[in-house]
Amino acid sequence: MAMAWQLRLKDGAVVGLPRALLFYELYPFWRGLLEGLGLRVAVSTATSPKLIEAGARHAMDEACLPVKSFYGHVMVLRDRVDAVFLPRLVSLSPGTYTCPKMLGLPDMVRQNLRSLPPVIVADFDARLWRRSLEEGGESVACRLGRSRGQAREAVSRGLEALRSFRGSLEAGQSFEEAASGAAPGWKTPLEGWKTPLEGWKTPLEGWKAPLAGGDPAPTRPGPRRLRVGLVGHAYNLFDPGVNLGLGRKLVALGCDLVTSEQLSEEEVQTESAALPKEIFWSSGRRILAAVTRFRRRELVDGFIHVVSFGCGPDSMVGEIAERETRRSSNLPYMALTIDEHTAEGGLLTRLEAFTDMLARRRARPETPEGSVAAEVTA
Amino acid sequence: MRVTFPHMGNLWIIAKTLLEDLGLEVIVPPLPNRRSLDVGVRHAPEFACFPLKLNIGDFVGALDQGAEAIVMAGGIGPCRFGHYAQVEAQVLHDLGYDVEMVILEPPRGHLDGLLAKIRRLSGGKPLTRVWRAIRFGWEKLVALDEFDRALTRARPVERLTGSAARAHRAAAARLADADGVWATRRVGREGVREILCAAGLEESGRPGEPSWGKPFPRLRVGLVGELFMVAEPFANQEIERRLGEMGVEVLRPLYLSDWVRTHLIPRVFQPGRRRRASEVKRAARPYLGHFVGGEGLDSVGETILFDRQGCDGVIHVAPFTCMPEIVAASLLPEAGRDLGLPVLSLFLDEHTAEAGLTTRLEAFVDLLGRRRAVGGAREKW
């Protein structure tokens, strides 16, 4: 449904991007698009406990942590920018949805937060005709009073950046690296973003090659660092303020990380099509595909599924993934539920216990299955 | 093949009638109770929404009585319900039940899959026969929803607490035995009259006199929210009965038959319903400009329509962590503030305690009564 709004923003006006939710999947596109329209982009500061607290005060109690953090990011931006960008992301690929909360997010933010600057709301719905990322982007441009030519150019610039971003992610780079590498020419550096981490930096050996070849021969785990399959929504995996620095902690514990974001769209499609019923959430598809693929290729020593407390899609997808993993392998699978009350100490204890278990399992590879299972559940 | 299905309010009556009419042996699971809930909670995913947990409890109960197949509805998102059947199949499988899931889903473009499933269930009976079975089940559902509607009118004015409910139970029992469309219609008409009479109401639903100790003119509260929670008394802790016994008339836009009309029958055949749907959407527009799956958009729209009808307040029920209703619940306080309409959102699950819920309802009803007393209330009804 198109919203009939018109907003005149002069060249050089500052548009705020909240650093939360699908920002972690689409940031390069938004930046390319908005800068292509002659606007300047301001990204909200990194997620902090204070920011989450501020957001949680205005959001519903029942909302999940990433939504509360989104509120906080909008509040950071509201006095500092000329307009806030609040896309309504209904669907990013045909036959899928994002999540009901994202469908209602622009309305929730506008109703629950007062004194907002003008907001740019646009529907993106790949299930419908003329509402995909490209066409939605063009209609944003037109409604901001830009010419069709400029719109098209901005969209292709955004898509270009998005492609290079995805490529870097798939090659095993961290989000920070991939995002800043996606558009080298951009002037504003991403302030507050740290230099990439060791474990994320090296493309994992044996990771890309066997998948690309389609050869079922697994790469046997040799003497190497532990490898953890980190699956979940991009905004949970990549936002250290939400997951309390999970990635850094795991790397410090001596693990290499493979994330569900490293799967290409085609790989997700292939895995998904093999299911009796395809998952209709795009994130869920990706998580399930990652778990299936990592398990079949024996690429990881165990899974950590990062779940926001109360996440609807993950409560279903996680259950399917976990049960499948238990049934067809003896890989440990830990669902790590996070919310605004999660304490760093408790998280670290769980991660240490988990990695200790992985290390012990590897030390005794021929343990009969039963005792491993007992160890896992103990 | 012995089949079963999950409970949802009055659904079992139509489902039993329909499936039996198709020549299947039907095992109706025990009505949702504390025990089936415990079973469901133990085996369902921790963060699954409440209806799924009750479903699992129902299924385990029916499978223990010898059911071999489950008829379950599906969906295409974005609400979690669309994946219920898949998760439930896995849970039951891991519990060691060998069960076949027949999932009836809204067809994506082509009817073949759905028709094949119906034919399989009916054992190859001709489609006209299937149609007759559906008609028969449908009549029963409509009649039962009429009974429920009459009950919500009767309860707030009955002299003796429970007399309307007793008449309702008797009528429902006779309805279950009715064989044939005409008998069903007759029992339906009689039942409504009996329920209203039990509370001293004339057939028109006009109250004769105010009952002792109950506010008069009676308060009217709209009940909106997620379909299952609204329709299943066990899940919503019999919220309609509680409110009714406090002397509040509960208006419910969403009965099972309405849901079927809205979702399963193409709109082109029902101009009235289409008008209604777009009215709801238009009413919600200032607050929510897009569907959010489930009944989220309807909850917002119906609340605003209730205000226009002059309701004293609106109660919104949803299962804990329900995504569409979280969106609705974020917007309802703002809508209520703008309209001057008290709105109470209740997120319920297996941890909801009866006393806590009663306290909240009583406080809410007190608030509505006081508002009316000080003159801030509406005279419209």
mmCIF file of C-alpha atoms in Angstrom, chain B residues 55-357:
data_model
loop_
_atom_site.group_PDB
_atom_site.id
_atom_site.type_symbol
_atom_site.label_atom_id
_atom_site.label_comp_id
_atom_site.label_asym_id
_atom_site.label_seq_id
_atom_site.Cartn_x
_atom_site.Cartn_y
_atom_site.Cartn_z
ATOM 1 C CA ASN B 55 -2.482 -27.985 20.678
ATOM 2 C CA ILE B 56 0.238 -30.389 21.773
ATOM 3 C CA GLY B 57 -1.744 -31.197 24.891
ATOM 4 C CA ASP B 58 -4.848 -31.889 22.810
ATOM 5 C CA PHE B 59 -2.944 -34.098 20.398
ATOM 6 C CA VAL B 60 -1.270 -36.170 23.082
ATOM 7 C CA GLY B 61 -4.647 -36.672 24.734
ATOM 8 C CA ALA B 62 -6.246 -37.822 21.488
ATOM 9 C CA LEU B 63 -3.320 -39.980 20.386
ATOM 10 C CA ASP B 64 -3.389 -41.783 23.710
ATOM 11 C CA GLN B 65 -7.012 -42.608 22.930
ATOM 12 C CA GLY B 66 -5.967 -44.172 19.668
ATOM 13 C CA ALA B 67 -6.037 -41.429 17.055
ATOM 14 C CA GLU B 68 -3.847 -42.095 14.027
ATOM 15 C CA ALA B 69 -4.033 -38.886 12.047
ATOM 16 C CA ILE B 70 -4.341 -35.224 12.835
ATOM 17 C CA VAL B 71 -6.188 -32.692 10.737
ATOM 18 C CA MET B 72 -4.549 -29.340 11.199
ATOM 19 C CA ALA B 73 -4.768 -25.982 9.507
ATOM 20 C CA GLY B 74 -1.752 -24.264 8.027
ATOM 21 C CA GLY B 75 -0.938 -20.778 6.900
ATOM 22 C CA ILE B 76 1.333 -18.664 4.801
ATOM 23 C CA GLY B 77 2.601 -16.218 7.351
ATOM 24 C CA PRO B 78 3.815 -13.980 8.717
ATOM 25 C CA CYS B 79 2.115 -15.189 11.903
ATOM 26 C CA ARG B 80 3.728 -18.178 13.586
ATOM 27 C CA PHE B 81 0.570 -20.217 13.209
ATOM 28 C CA GLY B 82 1.596 -21.081 9.646
ATOM 29 C CA HIS B 83 4.378 -23.291 10.980
ATOM 30 C CA TYR B 84 2.475 -24.869 13.844
ATOM 31 C CA ALA B 85 1.843 -28.129 12.058
ATOM 32 C CA GLN B 86 5.515 -28.644 11.167
ATOM 33 C CA VAL B 87 6.756 -28.028 14.687
ATOM 34 C CA GLU B 88 3.974 -30.091 16.206
ATOM 35 C CA ALA B 89 4.769 -32.973 13.877
ATOM 36 C CA GLN B 90 8.375 -32.908 15.020
ATOM 37 C CA VAL B 91 7.466 -32.743 18.690
ATOM 38 C CA LEU B 92 5.049 -35.659 18.404
ATOM 39 C CA HIS B 93 7.502 -37.646 16.341
ATOM 40 C CA ASP B 94 10.225 -37.180 18.941
ATOM 41 C CA LEU B 95 7.757 -38.245 21.618
ATOM 42 C CA GLY B 96 7.440 -41.523 19.770
ATOM 43 C CA TYR B 97 3.999 -41.080 18.228
ATOM 44 C CA ASP B 98 3.619 -42.384 14.730
ATOM 45 C CA VAL B 99 1.094 -39.968 13.397
ATOM 46 C CA GLU B 100 0.072 -38.578 10.061
ATOM 47 C CA MET B 101 -0.501 -34.832 9.783
ATOM 48 C CA VAL B 102 -3.046 -33.753 7.226
ATOM 49 C CA ILE B 103 -2.412 -30.054 6.844
ATOM 50 C CA LEU B 104 -5.119 -27.984 5.224
ATOM 51 C CA GLU B 105 -3.574 -24.828 3.902
ATOM 52 C CA PRO B 106 -4.854 -21.880 1.963
ATOM 53 C CA PRO B 107 -3.896 -22.817 -1.561
ATOM 54 C CA ARG B 108 -1.163 -20.790 -3.184
ATOM 55 C CA GLY B 109 -2.662 -20.201 -6.551
ATOM 56 C CA HIS B 110 -3.895 -23.709 -7.237
ATOM 57 C CA LEU B 111 -6.541 -25.764 -5.510
ATOM 58 C CA ASP B 112 -5.134 -29.196 -6.428
ATOM 59 C CA GLY B 113 -3.240 -29.813 -3.221
ATOM 60 C CA LEU B 114 -6.129 -28.879 -0.988
ATOM 61 C CA LEU B 115 -8.657 -30.845 -3.004
ATOM 62 C CA ALA B 116 -6.412 -33.901 -3.012
ATOM 63 C CA LYS B 117 -6.173 -33.748 0.756
ATOM 64 C CA ILE B 118 -9.908 -33.403 1.166
ATOM 65 C CA ARG B 119 -10.452 -36.322 -1.159
ATOM 66 C CA ARG B 120 -7.943 -38.402 0.752
ATOM 67 C CA LEU B 121 -9.688 -37.636 4.015
ATOM 68 C CA SER B 122 -13.063 -38.437 2.570
ATOM 69 C CA GLY B 123 -11.901 -41.733 1.120
ATOM 70 C CA GLY B 124 -12.680 -40.770 -2.448
ATOM 71 C CA LYS B 125 -16.248 -39.651 -1.830
ATOM 72 C CA PRO B 126 -17.624 -37.371 -4.524
ATOM 73 C CA LEU B 127 -17.143 -33.673 -3.937
ATOM 74 C CA THR B 128 -20.879 -33.056 -3.737
ATOM 75 C CA ARG B 129 -20.966 -35.364 -0.732
ATOM 76 C CA VAL B 130 -18.074 -33.443 0.809
ATOM 77 C CA TRP B 131 -19.904 -30.204 0.165
ATOM 78 C CA ARG B 132 -22.984 -31.486 1.975
ATOM 79 C CA ALA B 133 -20.865 -32.421 4.970
ATOM 80 C CA ILE B 134 -19.363 -28.957 5.024
ATOM 81 C CA ARG B 135 -22.821 -27.337 4.806
ATOM 82 C CA PHE B 136 -24.041 -29.386 7.738
ATOM 83 C CA GLY B 137 -21.027 -28.597 9.912
ATOM 84 C CA TRP B 138 -21.328 -24.965 8.984
ATOM 85 C CA GLU B 139 -24.954 -24.756 10.123
ATOM 86 C CA LYS B 140 -23.984 -26.117 13.488
ATOM 87 C CA LEU B 141 -21.163 -23.660 13.867
ATOM 88 C CA VAL B 142 -23.379 -20.713 13.019
ATOM 89 C CA ALA B 143 -26.037 -21.883 15.476
ATOM 90 C CA LEU B 144 -23.497 -22.343 18.238
ATOM 91 C CA ASP B 145 -22.008 -18.919 17.699
ATOM 92 C CA GLU B 146 -25.529 -17.516 17.954
ATOM 93 C CA PHE B 147 -25.913 -19.304 21.292
ATOM 94 C CA ASP B 148 -22.693 -17.717 22.522
ATOM 95 C CA ARG B 149 -23.790 -14.314 21.387
ATOM 96 C CA ALA B 150 -27.099 -14.717 23.192
ATOM 97 C CA LEU B 151 -25.233 -15.821 26.296
ATOM 98 C CA THR B 152 -23.127 -12.663 26.411
ATOM 99 C CA ARG B 153 -26.351 -10.656 26.273
ATOM 100 C CA ALA B 154 -28.083 -12.754 28.905
ATOM 101 C CA ARG B 155 -25.347 -13.058 31.506
ATOM 102 C CA PRO B 156 -25.151 -9.457 32.671
ATOM 103 C CA VAL B 157 -28.871 -9.316 33.444
ATOM 104 C CA GLU B 158 -29.612 -12.780 34.749
ATOM 105 C CA ARG B 159 -31.097 -12.872 38.260
ATOM 106 C CA LEU B 160 -29.456 -16.091 39.283
ATOM 107 C CA THR B 161 -25.808 -16.393 38.349
ATOM 108 C CA GLY B 162 -25.341 -19.296 35.981
ATOM 109 C CA SER B 163 -28.923 -19.700 34.811
ATOM 110 C CA ALA B 164 -28.186 -18.473 31.297
ATOM 111 C CA ALA B 165 -25.105 -20.664 31.124
ATOM 112 C CA ARG B 166 -27.207 -23.665 32.121
ATOM 113 C CA ALA B 167 -29.677 -22.979 29.329
ATOM 114 C CA HIS B 168 -26.723 -22.567 26.967
ATOM 115 C CA ARG B 169 -25.307 -25.950 27.937
ATOM 116 C CA ALA B 170 -28.645 -27.666 27.421
ATOM 117 C CA ALA B 171 -29.115 -26.055 24.029
ATOM 118 C CA ALA B 172 -25.590 -26.950 22.922
ATOM 119 C CA ALA B 173 -26.134 -30.572 23.890
ATOM 120 C CA ARG B 174 -29.294 -30.721 21.816
ATOM 121 C CA LEU B 175 -27.480 -29.083 18.938
ATOM 122 C CA ALA B 176 -24.745 -31.699 19.010
ATOM 123 C CA ASP B 177 -27.401 -34.378 18.506
ATOM 124 C CA ALA B 178 -29.277 -32.583 15.763
ATOM 125 C CA ASP B 179 -29.044 -34.515 12.529
ATOM 126 C CA GLY B 180 -29.663 -32.592 9.369
ATOM 127 C CA VAL B 181 -29.583 -28.996 8.342
ATOM 128 C CA TRP B 182 -33.231 -28.262 9.125
ATOM 129 C CA ALA B 183 -33.126 -29.802 12.580
ATOM 130 C CA THR B 184 -29.996 -27.771 13.292
ATOM 131 C CA ARG B 185 -31.672 -24.552 12.279
ATOM 132 C CA ARG B 186 -34.701 -25.273 14.429
ATOM 133 C CA VAL B 187 -32.617 -26.171 17.483
ATOM 134 C CA GLY B 188 -30.606 -23.026 16.841
ATOM 135 C CA ARG B 189 -33.658 -20.766 16.899
ATOM 136 C CA GLU B 190 -35.118 -22.419 19.979
ATOM 137 C CA GLY B 191 -31.810 -22.369 21.817
ATOM 138 C CA VAL B 192 -31.329 -18.654 21.426
ATOM 139 C CA ARG B 193 -34.804 -18.011 22.777
ATOM 140 C CA GLU B 194 -34.261 -20.302 25.753
ATOM 141 C CA ILE B 195 -30.957 -18.685 26.693
ATOM 142 C CA LEU B 196 -32.448 -15.212 26.586
ATOM 143 C CA CYS B 197 -35.534 -16.309 28.513
ATOM 144 C CA ALA B 198 -33.426 -17.878 31.225
ATOM 145 C CA ALA B 199 -32.142 -14.414 31.992
ATOM 146 C CA GLY B 200 -35.544 -12.794 31.780
ATOM 147 C CA LEU B 201 -34.823 -11.171 28.475
ATOM 148 C CA GLU B 202 -37.325 -10.920 25.732
ATOM 149 C CA GLU B 203 -36.323 -12.250 22.409
ATOM 150 C CA SER B 204 -35.337 -8.835 21.201
ATOM 151 C CA GLY B 205 -32.669 -8.773 23.886
ATOM 152 C CA ARG B 206 -34.209 -5.785 25.643
ATOM 153 C CA PRO B 207 -33.692 -5.907 29.383
ATOM 154 C CA GLY B 208 -36.901 -5.902 31.421
ATOM 155 C CA GLU B 209 -35.577 -4.438 34.636
ATOM 156 C CA PRO B 210 -32.149 -3.839 36.096
ATOM 157 C CA SER B 211 -30.861 -6.763 38.108
ATOM 158 C CA TRP B 212 -29.999 -6.192 41.696
ATOM 159 C CA GLY B 213 -26.379 -5.254 42.356
ATOM 160 C CA LYS B 214 -25.371 -4.860 38.738
ATOM 161 C CA PRO B 215 -24.721 -1.550 37.023
ATOM 162 C CA PHE B 216 -27.544 -0.336 34.874
ATOM 163 C CA PRO B 217 -27.619 0.595 32.093
ATOM 164 C CA ARG B 218 -25.103 -2.204 31.808
ATOM 165 C CA LEU B 219 -21.543 -1.539 30.791
ATOM 166 C CA ARG B 220 -20.491 -2.672 27.378
ATOM 167 C CA VAL B 221 -16.979 -3.861 26.664
ATOM 168 C CA GLY B 222 -15.533 -4.885 23.327
ATOM 169 C CA LEU B 223 -13.361 -7.979 23.266
ATOM 170 C CA VAL B 224 -10.690 -7.954 20.566
ATOM 171 C CA GLY B 225 -7.469 -9.840 20.022
ATOM 172 C CA GLU B 226 -6.021 -13.005 18.647
ATOM 173 C CA LEU B 227 -8.585 -15.498 17.370
ATOM 174 C CA PHE B 228 -7.625 -18.484 19.481
ATOM 175 C CA MET B 229 -7.403 -16.528 22.703
ATOM 176 C CA VAL B 230 -10.747 -14.912 22.068
ATOM 177 C CA ALA B 231 -12.486 -18.112 21.033
ATOM 178 C CA GLU B 232 -11.106 -20.622 23.541
ATOM 179 C CA PRO B 233 -12.508 -20.070 27.051
ATOM 180 C CA PHE B 234 -9.849 -22.219 28.677
ATOM 181 C CA ALA B 235 -7.098 -20.112 27.140
ATOM 182 C CA ASN B 236 -8.622 -16.769 28.116
ATOM 183 C CA GLN B 237 -9.644 -18.012 31.564
ATOM 184 C CA GLU B 238 -13.316 -17.651 30.665
ATOM 185 C CA ILE B 239 -13.004 -13.940 30.392
ATOM 186 C CA GLU B 240 -16.482 -13.619 28.897
ATOM 187 C CA ARG B 241 -18.052 -15.410 31.837
ATOM 188 C CA ARG B 242 -16.107 -13.348 34.364
ATOM 189 C CA LEU B 243 -17.101 -10.093 32.746
ATOM 190 C CA GLY B 244 -20.673 -11.215 32.243
ATOM 191 C CA GLU B 245 -21.040 -12.110 35.893
ATOM 192 C CA MET B 246 -19.767 -8.671 36.807
ATOM 193 C CA GLY B 247 -22.679 -7.300 34.837
ATOM 194 C CA VAL B 248 -20.776 -6.350 31.710
ATOM 195 C CA GLU B 249 -22.039 -7.091 28.251
ATOM 196 C CA VAL B 250 -19.186 -8.395 26.117
ATOM 197 C CA LEU B 251 -19.227 -7.564 22.426
ATOM 198 C CA ARG B 252 -17.114 -9.820 20.311
ATOM 199 C CA PRO B 253 -16.558 -9.073 16.644
ATOM 200 C CA LEU B 254 -14.724 -12.286 16.085
ATOM 201 C CA TYR B 255 -16.635 -15.534 16.297
ATOM 202 C CA LEU B 256 -15.373 -18.636 14.600
ATOM 203 C CA SER B 257 -18.028 -18.426 11.919
ATOM 204 C CA ASP B 258 -16.989 -14.843 11.212
ATOM 205 C CA TRP B 259 -13.409 -15.917 10.862
ATOM 206 C CA VAL B 260 -14.393 -18.637 8.412
ATOM 207 C CA ARG B 261 -16.475 -16.161 6.433
ATOM 208 C CA THR B 262 -13.629 -13.690 6.304
ATOM 209 C CA HIS B 263 -10.781 -16.054 5.562
ATOM 210 C CA LEU B 264 -12.119 -19.105 3.774
ATOM 211 C CA ILE B 265 -14.959 -17.813 1.650
ATOM 212 C CA PRO B 266 -13.943 -15.545 -1.190
ATOM 213 C CA ARG B 267 -14.965 -11.983 -0.547
ATOM 214 C CA VAL B 268 -16.656 -11.555 -3.899
ATOM 215 C CA PHE B 269 -19.533 -13.668 -2.607
ATOM 216 C CA GLN B 270 -20.049 -11.491 0.429
ATOM 217 C CA PRO B 271 -20.194 -7.788 -0.296
ATOM 218 C CA GLY B 272 -21.193 -7.019 3.295
ATOM 219 C CA ARG B 273 -18.175 -8.725 4.711
ATOM 220 C CA ARG B 274 -15.869 -6.969 2.305
ATOM 221 C CA ARG B 275 -17.299 -3.652 3.329
ATOM 222 C CA ARG B 276 -16.771 -4.533 6.952
ATOM 223 C CA ALA B 277 -13.152 -5.593 6.346
ATOM 224 C CA SER B 278 -12.307 -2.391 4.569
ATOM 225 C CA GLU B 279 -14.092 -0.414 7.267
ATOM 226 C CA VAL B 280 -11.859 -2.032 9.885
ATOM 227 C CA LYS B 281 -8.810 -1.297 7.813
ATOM 228 C CA ARG B 282 -9.809 2.302 7.307
ATOM 229 C CA ALA B 283 -10.478 2.774 10.998
ATOM 230 C CA ALA B 284 -7.043 1.424 11.862
ATOM 231 C CA ARG B 285 -5.271 3.502 9.236
ATOM 232 C CA PRO B 286 -4.312 6.484 11.432
ATOM 233 C CA TYR B 287 -2.494 4.120 13.772
ATOM 234 C CA LEU B 288 -1.486 1.136 11.691
ATOM 235 C CA GLY B 289 -1.083 1.435 7.957
ATOM 236 C CA HIS B 290 -0.269 -2.149 7.034
ATOM 237 C CA PHE B 291 -1.425 -5.646 7.880
ATOM 238 C CA VAL B 292 0.852 -7.330 10.379
ATOM 239 C CA GLY B 293 -0.371 -10.915 10.176
ATOM 240 C CA GLY B 294 -2.802 -12.700 12.439
ATOM 241 C CA GLU B 295 -5.470 -10.388 13.800
ATOM 242 C CA GLY B 296 -3.164 -7.455 14.599
ATOM 243 C CA LEU B 297 -4.743 -4.997 12.213
ATOM 244 C CA ASP B 298 -8.252 -6.109 13.153
ATOM 245 C CA SER B 299 -7.551 -5.580 16.851
ATOM 246 C CA VAL B 300 -6.681 -1.951 16.204
ATOM 247 C CA GLY B 301 -9.489 -1.329 13.733
ATOM 248 C CA GLU B 302 -12.179 -3.044 15.778
ATOM 249 C CA THR B 303 -11.171 -1.084 18.866
ATOM 250 C CA ILE B 304 -11.779 2.144 17.048
ATOM 251 C CA LEU B 305 -15.076 0.880 15.669
ATOM 252 C CA PHE B 306 -16.134 -0.120 19.186
ATOM 253 C CA ASP B 307 -15.485 3.425 20.273
ATOM 254 C CA ARG B 308 -17.771 4.676 17.546
ATOM 255 C CA GLN B 309 -20.450 2.227 18.684
ATOM 256 C CA GLY B 310 -20.250 3.788 22.125
ATOM 257 C CA CYS B 311 -18.590 0.992 24.072
ATOM 258 C CA ASP B 312 -17.395 1.817 27.565
ATOM 259 C CA GLY B 313 -14.049 0.118 27.087
ATOM 260 C CA VAL B 314 -12.117 -2.470 25.129
ATOM 261 C CA ILE B 315 -10.244 -5.533 26.333
ATOM 262 C CA HIS B 316 -7.525 -6.911 24.110
ATOM 263 C CA VAL B 317 -6.362 -10.481 24.686
ATOM 264 C CA ALA B 318 -3.374 -12.186 23.100
ATOM 265 C CA PRO B 319 -0.974 -15.011 23.843
ATOM 266 C CA PHE B 320 2.340 -14.018 25.391
ATOM 267 C CA THR B 321 4.980 -13.157 22.717
ATOM 268 C CA CYS B 322 2.337 -12.991 19.947
ATOM 269 C CA MET B 323 3.997 -10.840 17.304
ATOM 270 C CA PRO B 324 1.015 -9.260 15.523
ATOM 271 C CA GLU B 325 -0.709 -8.483 18.813
ATOM 272 C CA ILE B 326 2.431 -6.895 20.243
ATOM 273 C CA VAL B 327 2.238 -4.443 17.386
ATOM 274 C CA ALA B 328 -1.448 -3.881 18.137
ATOM 275 C CA ALA B 329 -0.813 -3.541 21.860
ATOM 276 C CA SER B 330 1.855 -0.904 21.200
ATOM 277 C CA LEU B 331 -0.667 1.172 19.307
ATOM 278 C CA LEU B 332 -3.834 0.655 21.344
ATOM 279 C CA PRO B 333 -2.819 2.858 24.300
ATOM 280 C CA GLU B 334 -2.207 5.733 21.888
ATOM 281 C CA ALA B 335 -5.528 5.147 20.174
ATOM 282 C CA GLY B 336 -7.255 4.925 23.549
ATOM 283 C CA ARG B 337 -5.697 8.180 24.671
ATOM 284 C CA ASP B 338 -6.819 9.985 21.540
ATOM 285 C CA LEU B 339 -10.349 8.626 21.773
ATOM 286 C CA GLY B 340 -10.745 8.760 25.531
ATOM 287 C CA LEU B 341 -11.450 5.035 25.534
ATOM 288 C CA PRO B 342 -10.042 2.783 28.267
ATOM 289 C CA VAL B 343 -8.187 -0.159 26.732
ATOM 290 C CA LEU B 344 -6.811 -3.106 28.671
ATOM 291 C CA SER B 345 -4.284 -5.356 26.944
ATOM 292 C CA LEU B 346 -3.901 -8.813 28.475
ATOM 293 C CA PHE B 347 -1.087 -11.103 27.411
ATOM 294 C CA LEU B 348 -1.944 -14.537 28.712
ATOM 295 C CA ASP B 349 -0.088 -17.807 28.920
ATOM 296 C CA GLU B 350 0.272 -20.846 31.135
ATOM 297 C CA HIS B 351 1.598 -18.699 33.979
ATOM 298 C CA THR B 352 -1.424 -16.439 34.130
ATOM 299 C CA ALA B 353 -3.028 -16.832 37.531
ATOM 300 C CA GLU B 354 -6.751 -16.643 37.978
ATOM 301 C CA ALA B 355 -6.727 -14.268 40.929
ATOM 302 C CA GLY B 356 -4.427 -11.817 39.173
ATOM 303 C CA LEU B 357 -6.622 -11.766 36.104
#
